mmCIF file of C-alpha atoms and ligand atoms in Angstrom:
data_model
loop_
_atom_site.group_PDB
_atom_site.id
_atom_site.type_symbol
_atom_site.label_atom_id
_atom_site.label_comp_id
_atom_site.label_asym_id
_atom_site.label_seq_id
_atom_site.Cartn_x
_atom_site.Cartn_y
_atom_site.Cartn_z
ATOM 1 C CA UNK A 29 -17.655 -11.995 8.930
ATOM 2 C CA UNK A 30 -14.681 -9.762 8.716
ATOM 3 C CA UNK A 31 -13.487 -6.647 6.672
ATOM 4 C CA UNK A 32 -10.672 -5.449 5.733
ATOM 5 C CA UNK A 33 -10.420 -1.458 6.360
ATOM 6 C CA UNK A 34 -7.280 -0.591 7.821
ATOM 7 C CA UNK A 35 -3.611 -2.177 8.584
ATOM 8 C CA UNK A 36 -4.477 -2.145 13.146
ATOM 9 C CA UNK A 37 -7.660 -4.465 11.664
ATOM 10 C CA UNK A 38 -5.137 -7.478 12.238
ATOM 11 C CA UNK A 39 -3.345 -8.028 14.949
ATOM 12 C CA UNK A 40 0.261 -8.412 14.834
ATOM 13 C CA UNK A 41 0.035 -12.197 15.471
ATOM 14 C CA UNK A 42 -2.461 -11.986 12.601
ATOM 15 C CA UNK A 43 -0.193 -10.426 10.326
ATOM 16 C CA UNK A 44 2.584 -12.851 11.123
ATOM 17 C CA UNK A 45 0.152 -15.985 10.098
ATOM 18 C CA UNK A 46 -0.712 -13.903 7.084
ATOM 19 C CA UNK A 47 2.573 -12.892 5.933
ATOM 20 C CA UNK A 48 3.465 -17.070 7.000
ATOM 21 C CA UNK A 49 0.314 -18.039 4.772
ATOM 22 C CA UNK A 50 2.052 -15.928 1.570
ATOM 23 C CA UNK A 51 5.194 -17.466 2.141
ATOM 24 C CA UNK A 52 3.715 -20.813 1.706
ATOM 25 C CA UNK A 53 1.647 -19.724 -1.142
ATOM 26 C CA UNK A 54 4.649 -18.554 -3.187
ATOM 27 C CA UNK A 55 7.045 -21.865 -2.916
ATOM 28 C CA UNK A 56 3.713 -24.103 -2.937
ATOM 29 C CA UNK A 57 1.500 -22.849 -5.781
ATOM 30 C CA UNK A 58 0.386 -26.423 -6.853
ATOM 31 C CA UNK A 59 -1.551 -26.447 -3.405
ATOM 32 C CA UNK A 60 -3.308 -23.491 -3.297
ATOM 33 C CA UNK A 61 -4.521 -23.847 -7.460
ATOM 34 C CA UNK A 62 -8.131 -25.180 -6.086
ATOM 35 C CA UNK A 63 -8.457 -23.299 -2.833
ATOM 36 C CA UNK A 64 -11.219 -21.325 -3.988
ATOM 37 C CA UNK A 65 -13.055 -23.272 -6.738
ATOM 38 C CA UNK A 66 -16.466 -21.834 -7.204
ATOM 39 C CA UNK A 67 -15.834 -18.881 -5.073
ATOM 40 C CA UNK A 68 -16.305 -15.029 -6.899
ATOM 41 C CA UNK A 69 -14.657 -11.749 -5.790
ATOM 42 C CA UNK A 70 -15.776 -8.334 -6.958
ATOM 43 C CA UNK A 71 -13.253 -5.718 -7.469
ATOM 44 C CA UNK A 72 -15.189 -2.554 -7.602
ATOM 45 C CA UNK A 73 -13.086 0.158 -8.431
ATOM 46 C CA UNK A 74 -14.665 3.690 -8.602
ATOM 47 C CA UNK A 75 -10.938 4.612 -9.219
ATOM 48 C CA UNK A 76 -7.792 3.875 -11.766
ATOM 49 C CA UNK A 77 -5.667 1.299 -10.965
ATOM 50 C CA UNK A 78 -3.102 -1.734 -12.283
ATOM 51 C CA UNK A 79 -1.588 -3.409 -9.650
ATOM 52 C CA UNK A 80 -4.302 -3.777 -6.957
ATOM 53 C CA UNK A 81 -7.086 -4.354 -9.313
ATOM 54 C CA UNK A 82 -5.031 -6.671 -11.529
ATOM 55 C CA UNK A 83 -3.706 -8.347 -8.445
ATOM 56 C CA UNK A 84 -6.663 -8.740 -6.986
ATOM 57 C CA UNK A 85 -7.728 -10.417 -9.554
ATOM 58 C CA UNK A 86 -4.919 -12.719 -10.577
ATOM 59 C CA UNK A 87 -4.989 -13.563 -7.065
ATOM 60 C CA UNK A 88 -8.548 -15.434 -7.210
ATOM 61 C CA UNK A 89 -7.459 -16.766 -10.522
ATOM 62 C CA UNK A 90 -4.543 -18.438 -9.261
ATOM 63 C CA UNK A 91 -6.966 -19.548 -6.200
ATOM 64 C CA UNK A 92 -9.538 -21.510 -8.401
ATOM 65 C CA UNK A 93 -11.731 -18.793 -8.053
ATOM 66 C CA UNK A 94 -13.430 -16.354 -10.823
ATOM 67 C CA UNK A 95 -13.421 -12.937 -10.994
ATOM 68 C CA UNK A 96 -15.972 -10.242 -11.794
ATOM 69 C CA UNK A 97 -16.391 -6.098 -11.180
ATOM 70 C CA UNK A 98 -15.825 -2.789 -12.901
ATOM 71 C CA UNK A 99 -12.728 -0.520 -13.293
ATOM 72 C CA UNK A 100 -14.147 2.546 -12.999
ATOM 73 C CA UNK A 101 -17.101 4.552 -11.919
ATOM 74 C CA UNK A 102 -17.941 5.765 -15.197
ATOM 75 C CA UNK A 103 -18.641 2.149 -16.173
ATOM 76 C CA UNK A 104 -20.824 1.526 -13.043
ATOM 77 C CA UNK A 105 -24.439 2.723 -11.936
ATOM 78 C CA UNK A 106 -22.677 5.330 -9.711
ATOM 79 C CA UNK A 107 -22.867 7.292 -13.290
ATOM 80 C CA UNK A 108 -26.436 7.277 -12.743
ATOM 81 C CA UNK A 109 -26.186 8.275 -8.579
ATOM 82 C CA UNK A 110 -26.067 5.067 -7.385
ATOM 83 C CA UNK A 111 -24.777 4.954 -3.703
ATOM 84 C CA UNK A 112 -22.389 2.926 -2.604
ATOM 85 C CA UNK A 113 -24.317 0.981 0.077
ATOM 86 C CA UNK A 114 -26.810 0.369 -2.774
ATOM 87 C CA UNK A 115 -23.924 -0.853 -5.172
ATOM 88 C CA UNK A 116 -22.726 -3.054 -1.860
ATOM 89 C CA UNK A 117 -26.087 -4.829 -1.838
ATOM 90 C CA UNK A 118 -25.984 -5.657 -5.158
ATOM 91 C CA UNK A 119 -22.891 -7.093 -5.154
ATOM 92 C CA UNK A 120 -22.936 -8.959 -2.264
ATOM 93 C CA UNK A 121 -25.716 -11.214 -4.561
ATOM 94 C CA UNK A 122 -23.524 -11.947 -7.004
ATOM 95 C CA UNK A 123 -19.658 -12.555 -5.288
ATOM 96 C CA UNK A 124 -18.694 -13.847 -2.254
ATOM 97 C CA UNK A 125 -16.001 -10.773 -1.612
ATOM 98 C CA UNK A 126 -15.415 -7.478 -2.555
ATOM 99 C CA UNK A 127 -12.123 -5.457 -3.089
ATOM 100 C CA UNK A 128 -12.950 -1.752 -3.116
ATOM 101 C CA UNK A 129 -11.504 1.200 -4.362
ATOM 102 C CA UNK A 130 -12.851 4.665 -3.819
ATOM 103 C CA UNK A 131 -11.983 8.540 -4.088
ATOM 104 C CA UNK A 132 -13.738 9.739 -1.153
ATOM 105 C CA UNK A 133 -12.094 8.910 2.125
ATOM 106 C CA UNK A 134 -14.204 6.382 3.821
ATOM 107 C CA UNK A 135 -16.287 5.092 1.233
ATOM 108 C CA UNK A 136 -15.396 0.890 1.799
ATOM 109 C CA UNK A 137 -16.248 1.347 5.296
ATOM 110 C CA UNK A 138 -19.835 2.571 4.485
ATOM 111 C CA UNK A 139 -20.212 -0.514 1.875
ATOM 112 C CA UNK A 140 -18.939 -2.936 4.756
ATOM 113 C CA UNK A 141 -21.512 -1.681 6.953
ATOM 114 C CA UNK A 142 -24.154 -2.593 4.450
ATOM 115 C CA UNK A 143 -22.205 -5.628 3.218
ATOM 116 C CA UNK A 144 -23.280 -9.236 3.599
ATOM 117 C CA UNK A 145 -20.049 -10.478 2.358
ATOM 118 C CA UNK A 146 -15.796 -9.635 3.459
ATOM 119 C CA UNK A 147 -14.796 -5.794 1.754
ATOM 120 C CA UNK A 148 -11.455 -4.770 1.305
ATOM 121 C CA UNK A 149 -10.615 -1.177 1.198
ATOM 122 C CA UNK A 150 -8.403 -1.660 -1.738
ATOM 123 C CA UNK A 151 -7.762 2.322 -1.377
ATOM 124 C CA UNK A 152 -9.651 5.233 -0.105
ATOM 125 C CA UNK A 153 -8.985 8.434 -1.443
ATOM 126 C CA UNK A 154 -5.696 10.267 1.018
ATOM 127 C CA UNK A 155 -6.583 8.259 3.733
ATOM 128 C CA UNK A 156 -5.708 4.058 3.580
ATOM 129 C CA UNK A 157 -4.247 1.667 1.312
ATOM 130 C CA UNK A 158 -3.932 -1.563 3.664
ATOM 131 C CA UNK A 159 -3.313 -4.028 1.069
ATOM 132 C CA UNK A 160 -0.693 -2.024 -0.203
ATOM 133 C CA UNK A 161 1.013 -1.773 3.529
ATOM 134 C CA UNK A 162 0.585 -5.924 3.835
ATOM 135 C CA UNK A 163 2.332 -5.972 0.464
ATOM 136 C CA UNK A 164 5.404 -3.464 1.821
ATOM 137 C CA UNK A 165 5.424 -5.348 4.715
ATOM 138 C CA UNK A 166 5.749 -8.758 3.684
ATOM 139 C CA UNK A 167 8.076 -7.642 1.336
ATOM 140 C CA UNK A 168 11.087 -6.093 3.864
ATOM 141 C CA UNK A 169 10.225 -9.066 5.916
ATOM 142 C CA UNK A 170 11.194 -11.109 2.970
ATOM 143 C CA UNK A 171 14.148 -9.095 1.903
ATOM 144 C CA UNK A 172 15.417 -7.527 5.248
ATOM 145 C CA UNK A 173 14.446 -10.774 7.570
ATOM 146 C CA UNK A 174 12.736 -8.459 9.807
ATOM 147 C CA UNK A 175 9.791 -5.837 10.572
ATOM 148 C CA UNK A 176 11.882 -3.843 13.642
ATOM 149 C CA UNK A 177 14.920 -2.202 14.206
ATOM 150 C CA UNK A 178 15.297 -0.243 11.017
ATOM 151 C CA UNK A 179 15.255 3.968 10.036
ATOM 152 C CA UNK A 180 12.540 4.313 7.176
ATOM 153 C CA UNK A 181 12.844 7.313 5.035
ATOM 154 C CA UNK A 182 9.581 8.748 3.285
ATOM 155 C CA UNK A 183 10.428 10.684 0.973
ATOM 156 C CA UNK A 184 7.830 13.080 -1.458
ATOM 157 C CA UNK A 185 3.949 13.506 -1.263
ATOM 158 C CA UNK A 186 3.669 12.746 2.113
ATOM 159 C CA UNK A 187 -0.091 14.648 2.314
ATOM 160 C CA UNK A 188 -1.956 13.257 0.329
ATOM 161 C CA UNK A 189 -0.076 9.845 -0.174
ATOM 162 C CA UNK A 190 -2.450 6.798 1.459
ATOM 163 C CA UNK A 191 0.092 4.019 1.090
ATOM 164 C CA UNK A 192 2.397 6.559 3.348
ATOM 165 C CA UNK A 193 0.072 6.975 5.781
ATOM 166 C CA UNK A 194 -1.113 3.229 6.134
ATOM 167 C CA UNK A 195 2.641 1.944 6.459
ATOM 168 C CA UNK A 196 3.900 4.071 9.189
ATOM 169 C CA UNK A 197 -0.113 3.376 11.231
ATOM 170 C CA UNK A 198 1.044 -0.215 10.562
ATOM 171 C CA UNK A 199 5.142 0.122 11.502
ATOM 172 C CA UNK A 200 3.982 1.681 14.765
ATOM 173 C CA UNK A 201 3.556 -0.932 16.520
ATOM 174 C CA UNK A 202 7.204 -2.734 15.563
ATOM 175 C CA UNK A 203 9.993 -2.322 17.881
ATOM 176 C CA UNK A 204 12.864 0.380 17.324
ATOM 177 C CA UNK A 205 11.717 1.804 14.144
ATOM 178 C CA UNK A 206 12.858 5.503 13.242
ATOM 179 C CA UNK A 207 11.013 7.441 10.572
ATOM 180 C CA UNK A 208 12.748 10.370 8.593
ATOM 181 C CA UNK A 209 10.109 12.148 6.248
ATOM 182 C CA UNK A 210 11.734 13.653 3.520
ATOM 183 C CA UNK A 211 8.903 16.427 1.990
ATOM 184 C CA UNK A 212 8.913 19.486 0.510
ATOM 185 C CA UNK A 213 6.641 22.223 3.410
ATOM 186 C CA UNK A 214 3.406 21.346 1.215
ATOM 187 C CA UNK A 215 3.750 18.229 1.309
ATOM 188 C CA UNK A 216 4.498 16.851 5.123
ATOM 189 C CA UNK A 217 2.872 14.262 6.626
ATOM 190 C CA UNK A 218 -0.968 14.916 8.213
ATOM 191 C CA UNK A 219 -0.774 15.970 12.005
ATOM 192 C CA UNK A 220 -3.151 13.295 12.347
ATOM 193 C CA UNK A 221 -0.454 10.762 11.936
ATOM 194 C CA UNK A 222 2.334 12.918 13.435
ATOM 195 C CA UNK A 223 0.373 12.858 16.909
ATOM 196 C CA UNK A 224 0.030 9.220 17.012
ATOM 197 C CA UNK A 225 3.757 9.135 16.578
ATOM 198 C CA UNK A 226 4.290 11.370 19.443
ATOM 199 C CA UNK A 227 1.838 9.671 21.768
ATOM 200 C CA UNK A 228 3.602 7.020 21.381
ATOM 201 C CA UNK A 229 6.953 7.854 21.897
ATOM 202 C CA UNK A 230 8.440 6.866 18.628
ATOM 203 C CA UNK A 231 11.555 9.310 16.846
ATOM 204 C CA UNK A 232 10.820 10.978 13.676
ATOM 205 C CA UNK A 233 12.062 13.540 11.812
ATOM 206 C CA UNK A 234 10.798 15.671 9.495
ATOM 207 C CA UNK A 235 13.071 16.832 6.541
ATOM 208 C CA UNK A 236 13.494 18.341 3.269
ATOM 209 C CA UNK A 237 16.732 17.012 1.377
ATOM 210 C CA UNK A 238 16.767 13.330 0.481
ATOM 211 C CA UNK A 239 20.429 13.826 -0.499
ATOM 212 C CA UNK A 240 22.051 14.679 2.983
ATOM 213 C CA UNK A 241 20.021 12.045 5.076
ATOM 214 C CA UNK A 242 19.661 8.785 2.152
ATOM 215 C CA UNK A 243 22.822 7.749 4.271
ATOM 216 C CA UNK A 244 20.711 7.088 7.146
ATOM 217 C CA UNK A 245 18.467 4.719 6.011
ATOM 218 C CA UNK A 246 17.780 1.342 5.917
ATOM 219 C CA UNK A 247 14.753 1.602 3.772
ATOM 220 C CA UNK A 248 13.911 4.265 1.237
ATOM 221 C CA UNK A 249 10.048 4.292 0.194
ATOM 222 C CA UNK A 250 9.181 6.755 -2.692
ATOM 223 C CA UNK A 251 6.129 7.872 -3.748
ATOM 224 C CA UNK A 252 4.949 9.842 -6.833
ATOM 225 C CA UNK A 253 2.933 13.295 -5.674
ATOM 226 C CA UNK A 254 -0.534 12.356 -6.256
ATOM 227 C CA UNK A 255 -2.181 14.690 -8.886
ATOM 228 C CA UNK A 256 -5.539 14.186 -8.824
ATOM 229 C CA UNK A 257 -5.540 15.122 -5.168
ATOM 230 C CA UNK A 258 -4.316 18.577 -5.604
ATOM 231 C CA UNK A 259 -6.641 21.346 -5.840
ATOM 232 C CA UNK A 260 -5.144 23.228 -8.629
ATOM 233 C CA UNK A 261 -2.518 22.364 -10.915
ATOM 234 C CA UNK A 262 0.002 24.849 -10.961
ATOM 235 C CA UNK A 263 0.859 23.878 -7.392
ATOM 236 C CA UNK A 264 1.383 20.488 -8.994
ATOM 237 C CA UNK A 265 3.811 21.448 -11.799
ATOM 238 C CA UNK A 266 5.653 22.775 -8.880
ATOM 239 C CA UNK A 267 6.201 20.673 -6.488
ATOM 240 C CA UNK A 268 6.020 17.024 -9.256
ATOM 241 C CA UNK A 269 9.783 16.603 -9.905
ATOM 242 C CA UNK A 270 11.512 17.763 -6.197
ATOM 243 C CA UNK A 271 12.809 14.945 -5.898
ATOM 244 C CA UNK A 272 14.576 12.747 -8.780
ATOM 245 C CA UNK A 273 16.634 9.521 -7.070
ATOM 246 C CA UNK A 274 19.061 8.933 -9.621
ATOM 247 C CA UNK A 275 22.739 7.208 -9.284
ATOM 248 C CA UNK A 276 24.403 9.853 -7.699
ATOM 249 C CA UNK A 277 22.265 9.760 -5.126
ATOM 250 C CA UNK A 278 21.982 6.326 -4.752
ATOM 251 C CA UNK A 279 25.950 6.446 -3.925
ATOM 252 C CA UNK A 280 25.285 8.090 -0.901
ATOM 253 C CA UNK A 281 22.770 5.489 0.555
ATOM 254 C CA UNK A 282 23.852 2.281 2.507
ATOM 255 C CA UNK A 283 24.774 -0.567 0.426
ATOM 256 C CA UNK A 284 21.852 -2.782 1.979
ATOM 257 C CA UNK A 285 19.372 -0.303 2.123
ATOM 258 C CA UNK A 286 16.249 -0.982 -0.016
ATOM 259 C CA UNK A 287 14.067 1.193 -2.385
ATOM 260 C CA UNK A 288 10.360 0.327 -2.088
ATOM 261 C CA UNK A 289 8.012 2.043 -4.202
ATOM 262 C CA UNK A 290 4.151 1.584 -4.601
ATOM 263 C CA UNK A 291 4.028 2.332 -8.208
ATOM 264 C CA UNK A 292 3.408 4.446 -10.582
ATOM 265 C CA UNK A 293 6.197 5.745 -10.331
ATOM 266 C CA UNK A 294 6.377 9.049 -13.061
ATOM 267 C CA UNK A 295 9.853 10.638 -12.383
ATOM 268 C CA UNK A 296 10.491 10.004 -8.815
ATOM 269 C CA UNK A 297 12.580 7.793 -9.777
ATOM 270 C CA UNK A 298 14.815 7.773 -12.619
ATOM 271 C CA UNK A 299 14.726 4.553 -15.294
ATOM 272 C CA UNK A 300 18.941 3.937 -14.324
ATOM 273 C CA UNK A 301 18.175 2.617 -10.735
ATOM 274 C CA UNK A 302 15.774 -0.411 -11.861
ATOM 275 C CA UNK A 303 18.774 -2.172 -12.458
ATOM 276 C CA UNK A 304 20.326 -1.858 -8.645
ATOM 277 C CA UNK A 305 19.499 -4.698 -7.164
ATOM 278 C CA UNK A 306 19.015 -2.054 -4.009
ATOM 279 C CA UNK A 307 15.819 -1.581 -6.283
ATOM 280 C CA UNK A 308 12.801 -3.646 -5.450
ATOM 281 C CA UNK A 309 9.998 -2.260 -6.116
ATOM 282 C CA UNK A 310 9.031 -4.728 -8.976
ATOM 283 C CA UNK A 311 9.335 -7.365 -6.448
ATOM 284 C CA UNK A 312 7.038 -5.611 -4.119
ATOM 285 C CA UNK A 313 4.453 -5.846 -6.676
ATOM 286 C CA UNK A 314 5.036 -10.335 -6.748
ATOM 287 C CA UNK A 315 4.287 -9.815 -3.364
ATOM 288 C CA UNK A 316 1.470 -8.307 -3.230
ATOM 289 C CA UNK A 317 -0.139 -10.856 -5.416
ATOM 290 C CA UNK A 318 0.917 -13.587 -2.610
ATOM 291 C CA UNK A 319 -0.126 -11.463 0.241
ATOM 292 C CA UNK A 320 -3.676 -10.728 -1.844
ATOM 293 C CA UNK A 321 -4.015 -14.469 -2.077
ATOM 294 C CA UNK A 322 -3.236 -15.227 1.488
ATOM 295 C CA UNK A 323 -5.752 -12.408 2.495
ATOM 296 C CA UNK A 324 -8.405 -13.514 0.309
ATOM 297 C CA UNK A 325 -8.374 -17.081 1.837
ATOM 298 C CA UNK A 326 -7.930 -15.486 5.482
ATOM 299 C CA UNK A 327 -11.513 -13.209 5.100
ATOM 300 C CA UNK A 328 -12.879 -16.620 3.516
ATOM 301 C CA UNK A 329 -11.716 -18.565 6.387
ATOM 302 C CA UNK A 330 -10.528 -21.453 3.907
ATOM 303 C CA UNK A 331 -7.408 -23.590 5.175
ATOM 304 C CA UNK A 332 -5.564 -25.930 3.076
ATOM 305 C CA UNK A 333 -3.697 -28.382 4.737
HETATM 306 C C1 NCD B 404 -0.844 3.610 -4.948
HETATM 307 C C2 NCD B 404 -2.254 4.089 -4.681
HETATM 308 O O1 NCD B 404 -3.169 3.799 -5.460
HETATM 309 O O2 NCD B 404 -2.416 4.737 -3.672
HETATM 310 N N1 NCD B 404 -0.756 2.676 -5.976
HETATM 311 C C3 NCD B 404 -0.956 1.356 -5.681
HETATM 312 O O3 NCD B 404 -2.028 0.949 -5.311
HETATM 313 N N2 NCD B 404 0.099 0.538 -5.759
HETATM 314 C C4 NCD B 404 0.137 4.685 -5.076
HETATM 315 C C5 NCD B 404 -0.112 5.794 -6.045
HETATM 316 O O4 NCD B 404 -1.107 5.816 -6.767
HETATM 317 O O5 NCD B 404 0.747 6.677 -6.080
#
């Protein structure tokens, strides 16, 4: 049996036959409709959430399967102290996978310990968002044709962002990629992640203004800076609109270059770009239902010929 915890859980052969399983699912839907009949996934998510949970779960639909869980912890017997591992147990009588979302950093991995069916860490706290990162990734291999030789700009809550940090663990391992993270000082990516860059050799720069280097880049991937991870909120008010990409600064990027965004977006990213077609972040989100889909039938190890 096999989890889902980080992006490095699949190899990058893997990833290629997942991202080639998505493709197929989104021109051949017809063959794919009854895939999972009378198969269940759980999305348990102790946190808020639209597209993964949703997608998750539109996923199995579209799959044959059905669909069962709870949106949030209130709503679950972790009001009452249930652990996690218990909650696991539970589950794992009732569905035959489980997509997981947690605040506390390392949470799925303890319920896939315990778990007699696949978990997917659909999000743990600042840490990893993997099914996020197989959604950015099959989407610039869709769009760009590739998954090397590009400069990726990060640009905004590059702490406590988890879809940051599981994208560039996952773009490591691509040829010729530069990273430029754009961040105010609070805000800069986790040493953590900065030493696995350098022990690996790979450029990166660390910057503040998202106007004099959005010329560089071949991808630009926004995030919003994630409230409910700061510790108090004046700090928030603060730092929550340094950066606004808006059409003046979208004249100084590349004409090619893309804007990826997980969503929500609040003001990141103002309303007059969603109609650049340099803008794709609503596309991102169709593919991470196809990705989700491929993924569920990869951790179910069902093939449709
Ligand atoms: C992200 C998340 O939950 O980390 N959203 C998502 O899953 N697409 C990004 C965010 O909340 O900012």
């Amino acid at each position: 049996m096999r989890h889902l915890m980080r992006p490095l859980d699949f190899s990058v052969e893997e990833l290629n036959a997942l991202f080639d399983l998505a493709k197929d699912i989104e021109f051949n839907r017809a063959k794919y409709a009854h895939a999972c009949d009378g198969k269940i996934l759980a999305t348990c998510f102790y946190e808020p959430s639209t597209r993964t949970r949703l997608s998750f779960e539109s996923a199995m639909l579209s799959l044959g399967g059905q669909v069962l869980g709870f949106a949030s912890a209130s709503s679950s017997s972790a009001a009452k102290g249930e652990s996690v591992s218990d909650t696991i147990r539970t589950v794992s009588c009732f569905a035959d996978i489980c997509a997981m979302r947690h605040p506390k950093e390392g949470a799925p991995m303890v319920a896939a310990a315990k778990s007699k069916i696949p978990v997917i860490n659909a999000g743990d706290g600042g840490h990893q968002h993997p099914t996020q990162t197989l959604t950015d990734l099959l989407t610039i291999r869709s769009l760009k044709g590739r998954l090397d030789n590009f400069t990726i700009g990060f640009c905004g809550d590059l702490k406590f962002g988890r879809t940051v940090h599981s994208l560039i663990h996952a773009l490591v391992r691509y040829e010729n990629i530069n990273f430029v993270f754009i961040s105010p000082d609070e805000l800069k990516v986790p040493d953590y992640i900065i030493d696995e860059l350098k022990e690996h050799n790979i450029p990166y720069e660390e910057v503040i203004s998202l106007e004099e280097h959005i010329g560089e880049l071949d991808l630009l991937y926004m995030t919003r800076v994630q409230r409910e991870r700061f510790f108090n909120e004046e700090d928030y008010v603060r730092l929550k609109d340094f950066y606004i990409l808006d059409k003046k600064k979208m004249e100084k990027a590349k004409e090619d270059m893309l804007v990826l965004h997980p969503l929500p977006r609040v003001n990141e990213i103002s309303v007059e770009i969603d109609d650049d077609p340099r803008a794709v972040y609503f596309d991102q989100v169709q593919y991470g239902k196809y990705v989700r889909m491929a993924l569920i039938l990869t951790l179910l190890d069902i093939k449709v010929d």
